[in-house]
Amino acid sequence: MLEALLALLTPPPASTPPNSLILSGHDEAALNRRNMALQALQAGVEGSQEIAMQAGDTGAVKVLISAILASSPDPSRSGKEPCPTMWLDPPDVATAADVLLYVVQGAATGPTLCLCKPDIITHLVSTISSGRTAHLSAQPGGAAAVRTLVPIVSKILQLPFALHPMSGSESAPSSQPATPGPASGELRTYQEALLAAMAVTTLVKGLEALDPEALALPISLLSRLVLGSPTFARQFMDAGGLAPRTASLLLAPTNPPSVLIDALLAVSQLARIAREHYVAISRANIYSALRALLGHWDPGVRARACNLVGNMCRHGADFYPALLQQGLLQVLIDRCCDVDRTTRKFACFAIGNAGFHNDSLYEPLRVAVAPLVALISDEEEKTRANAAGALGNLVRNSSLLCRELVTAGALESLMKTISTPESSSTSSSGEGQSPLKIALFSLGNMCTHRECRERLLQLGFRDMITGLSTSKDDTVQKYVARIQSKLQAAGA
């Protein structure tokens, strides 16, 4: 069954352009051989393994990519690709892509080295260009082929990253993104090839041709690239990844949860890395979708939506008016009582940032005080730290909420936190990151205001601080000195 397809993998005559297929498809014998080749493609996994064994991984990859390119030409790339010497019908294009996936997955050299050969990535990315998919979609059965082709190519392009997982945690309370671990030379070469091939641009421009179920793999790859490199993030922005129409497609509440989580991660990363991205996020007008996602049935979606709000408030108060006017603030506050621990953690992070830059949201955040106080006793250490930090931010810019904090027992809860010994793992965390340290810093903010300061002194705060002054932790000593300086300045 494989003989005809294997014949296609033999070196073509010198007059034939490299990487091209050698069948003309214009005579009966050639058509018969074409049909046999398609039967070989349809043999699936077993066929692809035999192809790779007899022709070599690179040869198999090149001929399969050539078949796809030749069968769905892109007018904008005329003269830059192999000559169309064999035509595959749309269903056969999808089959060729499926076999290509199996060949790359099983490549003896590994997916990264297999894909890093000259022109392979460029041509592979080109198989899903918007011009090519538009041409393919116009043919009978072409739309279905595109919905298969784009996810499969996205999966192939992501294979090398599976061997180099991202280190860190995308759910860190400070919203730090996952970052690539030390990349091997071959992975760096692969990433450079993806940049040169404009993979992010091609993926973004091709999203509209897909239905929600086909978005998962392309969005997963885009999210991985945006989180992994500012250069890929810039390419995403330049390609219109935050254009209103694209943003609406990515964050449509009816999308599968996996699509929404990856899309939220990408937008959140863009908000985190640069304030200049706030303009594009604002123009994308994602508020209605974001409000729905904060109440989504999937906890992973709710958590990432909270994280996005937090990063939208990271660099400045740009979004403060919109949070109130678009009804996001109350939904965010409700997430403090969410059944999902990760959602509660990010809700605290977002509320803390909503009170950090100025006090314009203090009044509507008044109802957040009680839930935040309750979360100082949460099972999750990072949530306790975020809640303590958020309470401190609610007195950072004015005394408007001091009475609310005193009445809700915030001061007692924070004092209990700093009186509880830290575990060795907690105390060795980064500067200011443990619940004790963040609670201590927040209490320092409260010492600035008379109403809070007087209540703290009534609770024996001075003696507690004196006891902490002997701590061997430099950060604790620094925060204790800050508090003592504030008390002294107030004549307390």
mmCIF file with all atom_site columns, N, CA, C and O in Angstrom, residues 6-27:
data_model
loop_
_atom_site.group_PDB
_atom_site.id
_atom_site.type_symbol
_atom_site.label_atom_id
_atom_site.label_alt_id
_atom_site.label_comp_id
_atom_site.label_asym_id
_atom_site.label_entity_id
_atom_site.label_seq_id
_atom_site.pdbx_PDB_ins_code
_atom_site.Cartn_x
_atom_site.Cartn_y
_atom_site.Cartn_z
_atom_site.occupancy
_atom_site.B_iso_or_equiv
_atom_site.pdbx_formal_charge
_atom_site.auth_seq_id
_atom_site.auth_comp_id
_atom_site.auth_asym_id
_atom_site.auth_atom_id
_atom_site.pdbx_PDB_model_num
ATOM 1  N N  . LEU A 1 6  ? 5.830  6.122  -1.007  1.00 0.00 ? 6  LEU A N  1
ATOM 2  C CA . LEU A 1 6  ? 7.284  6.099  -0.837  1.00 0.00 ? 6  LEU A CA 1
ATOM 3  C C  . LEU A 1 6  ? 7.986  6.579  -2.104  1.00 0.00 ? 6  LEU A C  1
ATOM 4  O O  . LEU A 1 6  ? 9.047  7.194  -2.043  1.00 0.00 ? 6  LEU A O  1
ATOM 5  N N  . ALA A 1 7  ? 7.389  6.328  -3.248  1.00 0.00 ? 7  ALA A N  1
ATOM 6  C CA . ALA A 1 7  ? 7.977  6.816  -4.494  1.00 0.00 ? 7  ALA A CA 1
ATOM 7  C C  . ALA A 1 7  ? 8.015  8.337  -4.503  1.00 0.00 ? 7  ALA A C  1
ATOM 8  O O  . ALA A 1 7  ? 8.922  8.952  -5.059  1.00 0.00 ? 7  ALA A O  1
ATOM 9  N N  . LEU A 1 8  ? 7.021  8.943  -3.888  1.00 0.00 ? 8  LEU A N  1
ATOM 10 C CA . LEU A 1 8  ? 6.986  10.401 -3.820  1.00 0.00 ? 8  LEU A CA 1
ATOM 11 C C  . LEU A 1 8  ? 8.141  10.948 -2.989  1.00 0.00 ? 8  LEU A C  1
ATOM 12 O O  . LEU A 1 8  ? 8.528  12.109 -3.133  1.00 0.00 ? 8  LEU A O  1
ATOM 13 N N  . LEU A 1 9  ? 8.668  10.126 -2.090  1.00 0.00 ? 9  LEU A N  1
ATOM 14 C CA . LEU A 1 9  ? 9.705  10.592 -1.191  1.00 0.00 ? 9  LEU A CA 1
ATOM 15 C C  . LEU A 1 9  ? 11.100 10.443 -1.769  1.00 0.00 ? 9  LEU A C  1
ATOM 16 O O  . LEU A 1 9  ? 12.073 10.879 -1.154  1.00 0.00 ? 9  LEU A O  1
ATOM 17 N N  . THR A 1 10 ? 11.200 9.835  -2.934  1.00 0.00 ? 10 THR A N  1
ATOM 18 C CA . THR A 1 10 ? 12.525 9.701  -3.544  1.00 0.00 ? 10 THR A CA 1
ATOM 19 C C  . THR A 1 10 ? 12.956 11.037 -4.115  1.00 0.00 ? 10 THR A C  1
ATOM 20 O O  . THR A 1 10 ? 12.129 11.863 -4.478  1.00 0.00 ? 10 THR A O  1
ATOM 21 N N  . PRO A 1 11 ? 14.271 11.293 -4.180  1.00 0.00 ? 11 PRO A N  1
ATOM 22 C CA . PRO A 1 11 ? 14.741 12.580 -4.694  1.00 0.00 ? 11 PRO A CA 1
ATOM 23 C C  . PRO A 1 11 ? 14.178 12.859 -6.080  1.00 0.00 ? 11 PRO A C  1
ATOM 24 O O  . PRO A 1 11 ? 14.240 12.003 -6.968  1.00 0.00 ? 11 PRO A O  1
ATOM 25 N N  . PRO A 1 12 ? 13.603 14.036 -6.323  1.00 0.00 ? 12 PRO A N  1
ATOM 26 C CA . PRO A 1 12 ? 13.024 14.363 -7.628  1.00 0.00 ? 12 PRO A CA 1
ATOM 27 C C  . PRO A 1 12 ? 14.109 14.665 -8.647  1.00 0.00 ? 12 PRO A C  1
ATOM 28 O O  . PRO A 1 12 ? 15.265 14.892 -8.285  1.00 0.00 ? 12 PRO A O  1
ATOM 29 N N  . PRO A 1 13 ? 13.777 14.664 -9.924  1.00 0.00 ? 13 PRO A N  1
ATOM 30 C CA . PRO A 1 13 ? 14.761 15.029 -10.952 1.00 0.00 ? 13 PRO A CA 1
ATOM 31 C C  . PRO A 1 13 ? 15.297 16.430 -10.711 1.00 0.00 ? 13 PRO A C  1
ATOM 32 O O  . PRO A 1 13 ? 14.665 17.247 -10.057 1.00 0.00 ? 13 PRO A O  1
ATOM 33 N N  . ALA A 1 14 ? 16.472 16.716 -11.262 1.00 0.00 ? 14 ALA A N  1
ATOM 34 C CA . ALA A 1 14 ? 17.120 18.012 -11.025 1.00 0.00 ? 14 ALA A CA 1
ATOM 35 C C  . ALA A 1 14 ? 16.251 19.163 -11.476 1.00 0.00 ? 14 ALA A C  1
ATOM 36 O O  . ALA A 1 14 ? 16.333 20.269 -10.951 1.00 0.00 ? 14 ALA A O  1
ATOM 37 N N  . SER A 1 15 ? 15.387 18.933 -12.469 1.00 0.00 ? 15 SER A N  1
ATOM 38 C CA . SER A 1 15 ? 14.552 20.023 -12.989 1.00 0.00 ? 15 SER A CA 1
ATOM 39 C C  . SER A 1 15 ? 13.381 20.343 -12.078 1.00 0.00 ? 15 SER A C  1
ATOM 40 O O  . SER A 1 15 ? 12.678 21.319 -12.283 1.00 0.00 ? 15 SER A O  1
ATOM 41 N N  . THR A 1 16 ? 13.131 19.468 -11.111 1.00 0.00 ? 16 THR A N  1
ATOM 42 C CA . THR A 1 16 ? 11.989 19.668 -10.220 1.00 0.00 ? 16 THR A CA 1
ATOM 43 C C  . THR A 1 16 ? 12.417 20.452 -8.993  1.00 0.00 ? 16 THR A C  1
ATOM 44 O O  . THR A 1 16 ? 13.443 20.130 -8.399  1.00 0.00 ? 16 THR A O  1
ATOM 45 N N  . PRO A 1 17 ? 11.688 21.456 -8.600  1.00 0.00 ? 17 PRO A N  1
ATOM 46 C CA . PRO A 1 17 ? 12.079 22.249 -7.427  1.00 0.00 ? 17 PRO A CA 1
ATOM 47 C C  . PRO A 1 17 ? 12.210 21.376 -6.191  1.00 0.00 ? 17 PRO A C  1
ATOM 48 O O  . PRO A 1 17 ? 11.459 20.411 -6.023  1.00 0.00 ? 17 PRO A O  1
ATOM 49 N N  . PRO A 1 18 ? 13.166 21.651 -5.308  1.00 0.00 ? 18 PRO A N  1
ATOM 50 C CA . PRO A 1 18 ? 13.332 20.887 -4.074  1.00 0.00 ? 18 PRO A CA 1
ATOM 51 C C  . PRO A 1 18 ? 12.047 20.910 -3.250  1.00 0.00 ? 18 PRO A C  1
ATOM 52 O O  . PRO A 1 18 ? 11.289 21.872 -3.295  1.00 0.00 ? 18 PRO A O  1
ATOM 53 N N  . ASN A 1 19 ? 11.862 19.857 -2.504  1.00 0.00 ? 19 ASN A N  1
ATOM 54 C CA . ASN A 1 19 ? 10.738 19.732 -1.573  1.00 0.00 ? 19 ASN A CA 1
ATOM 55 C C  . ASN A 1 19 ? 9.390  19.532 -2.270  1.00 0.00 ? 19 ASN A C  1
ATOM 56 O O  . ASN A 1 19 ? 8.359  19.524 -1.644  1.00 0.00 ? 19 ASN A O  1
ATOM 57 N N  . SER A 1 20 ? 9.375  19.453 -3.602  1.00 0.00 ? 20 SER A N  1
ATOM 58 C CA . SER A 1 20 ? 8.088  19.349 -4.285  1.00 0.00 ? 20 SER A CA 1
ATOM 59 C C  . SER A 1 20 ? 7.739  17.895 -4.533  1.00 0.00 ? 20 SER A C  1
ATOM 60 O O  . SER A 1 20 ? 8.584  17.007 -4.497  1.00 0.00 ? 20 SER A O  1
ATOM 61 N N  . LEU A 1 21 ? 6.473  17.665 -4.839  1.00 0.00 ? 21 LEU A N  1
ATOM 62 C CA . LEU A 1 21 ? 6.010  16.329 -5.198  1.00 0.00 ? 21 LEU A CA 1
ATOM 63 C C  . LEU A 1 21 ? 6.221  16.120 -6.689  1.00 0.00 ? 21 LEU A C  1
ATOM 64 O O  . LEU A 1 21 ? 6.157  17.062 -7.484  1.00 0.00 ? 21 LEU A O  1
ATOM 65 N N  . ILE A 1 22 ? 6.447  14.895 -7.101  1.00 0.00 ? 22 ILE A N  1
ATOM 66 C CA . ILE A 1 22 ? 6.854  14.659 -8.491  1.00 0.00 ? 22 ILE A CA 1
ATOM 67 C C  . ILE A 1 22 ? 5.709  14.174 -9.369  1.00 0.00 ? 22 ILE A C  1
ATOM 68 O O  . ILE A 1 22 ? 5.905  13.942 -10.549 1.00 0.00 ? 22 ILE A O  1
ATOM 69 N N  . LEU A 1 23 ? 4.501  14.051 -8.838  1.00 0.00 ? 23 LEU A N  1
ATOM 70 C CA . LEU A 1 23 ? 3.389  13.614 -9.673  1.00 0.00 ? 23 LEU A CA 1
ATOM 71 C C  . LEU A 1 23 ? 2.736  14.808 -10.349 1.00 0.00 ? 23 LEU A C  1
ATOM 72 O O  . LEU A 1 23 ? 2.454  15.815 -9.717  1.00 0.00 ? 23 LEU A O  1
ATOM 73 N N  . SER A 1 24 ? 2.470  14.719 -11.616 1.00 0.00 ? 24 SER A N  1
ATOM 74 C CA . SER A 1 24 ? 1.812  15.805 -12.325 1.00 0.00 ? 24 SER A CA 1
ATOM 75 C C  . SER A 1 24 ? 0.303  15.715 -12.189 1.00 0.00 ? 24 SER A C  1
ATOM 76 O O  . SER A 1 24 ? -0.403 16.703 -12.200 1.00 0.00 ? 24 SER A O  1
ATOM 77 N N  . GLY A 1 25 ? -0.219 14.509 -12.079 1.00 0.00 ? 25 GLY A N  1
ATOM 78 C CA . GLY A 1 25 ? -1.662 14.342 -11.925 1.00 0.00 ? 25 GLY A CA 1
ATOM 79 C C  . GLY A 1 25 ? -2.427 14.565 -13.216 1.00 0.00 ? 25 GLY A C  1
ATOM 80 O O  . GLY A 1 25 ? -3.629 14.746 -13.196 1.00 0.00 ? 25 GLY A O  1
ATOM 81 N N  . HIS A 1 26 ? -1.749 14.583 -14.379 1.00 0.00 ? 26 HIS A N  1
ATOM 82 C CA . HIS A 1 26 ? -2.425 14.888 -15.637 1.00 0.00 ? 26 HIS A CA 1
ATOM 83 C C  . HIS A 1 26 ? -2.651 13.659 -16.505 1.00 0.00 ? 26 HIS A C  1
ATOM 84 O O  . HIS A 1 26 ? -3.254 13.771 -17.570 1.00 0.00 ? 26 HIS A O  1
ATOM 85 N N  . ASP A 1 27 ? -2.153 12.469 -16.133 1.00 0.00 ? 27 ASP A N  1
ATOM 86 C CA . ASP A 1 27 ? -2.391 11.289 -16.949 1.00 0.00 ? 27 ASP A CA 1
ATOM 87 C C  . ASP A 1 27 ? -2.975 10.196 -16.074 1.00 0.00 ? 27 ASP A C  1
ATOM 88 O O  . ASP A 1 27 ? -2.910 10.249 -14.855 1.00 0.00 ? 27 ASP A O  1
#
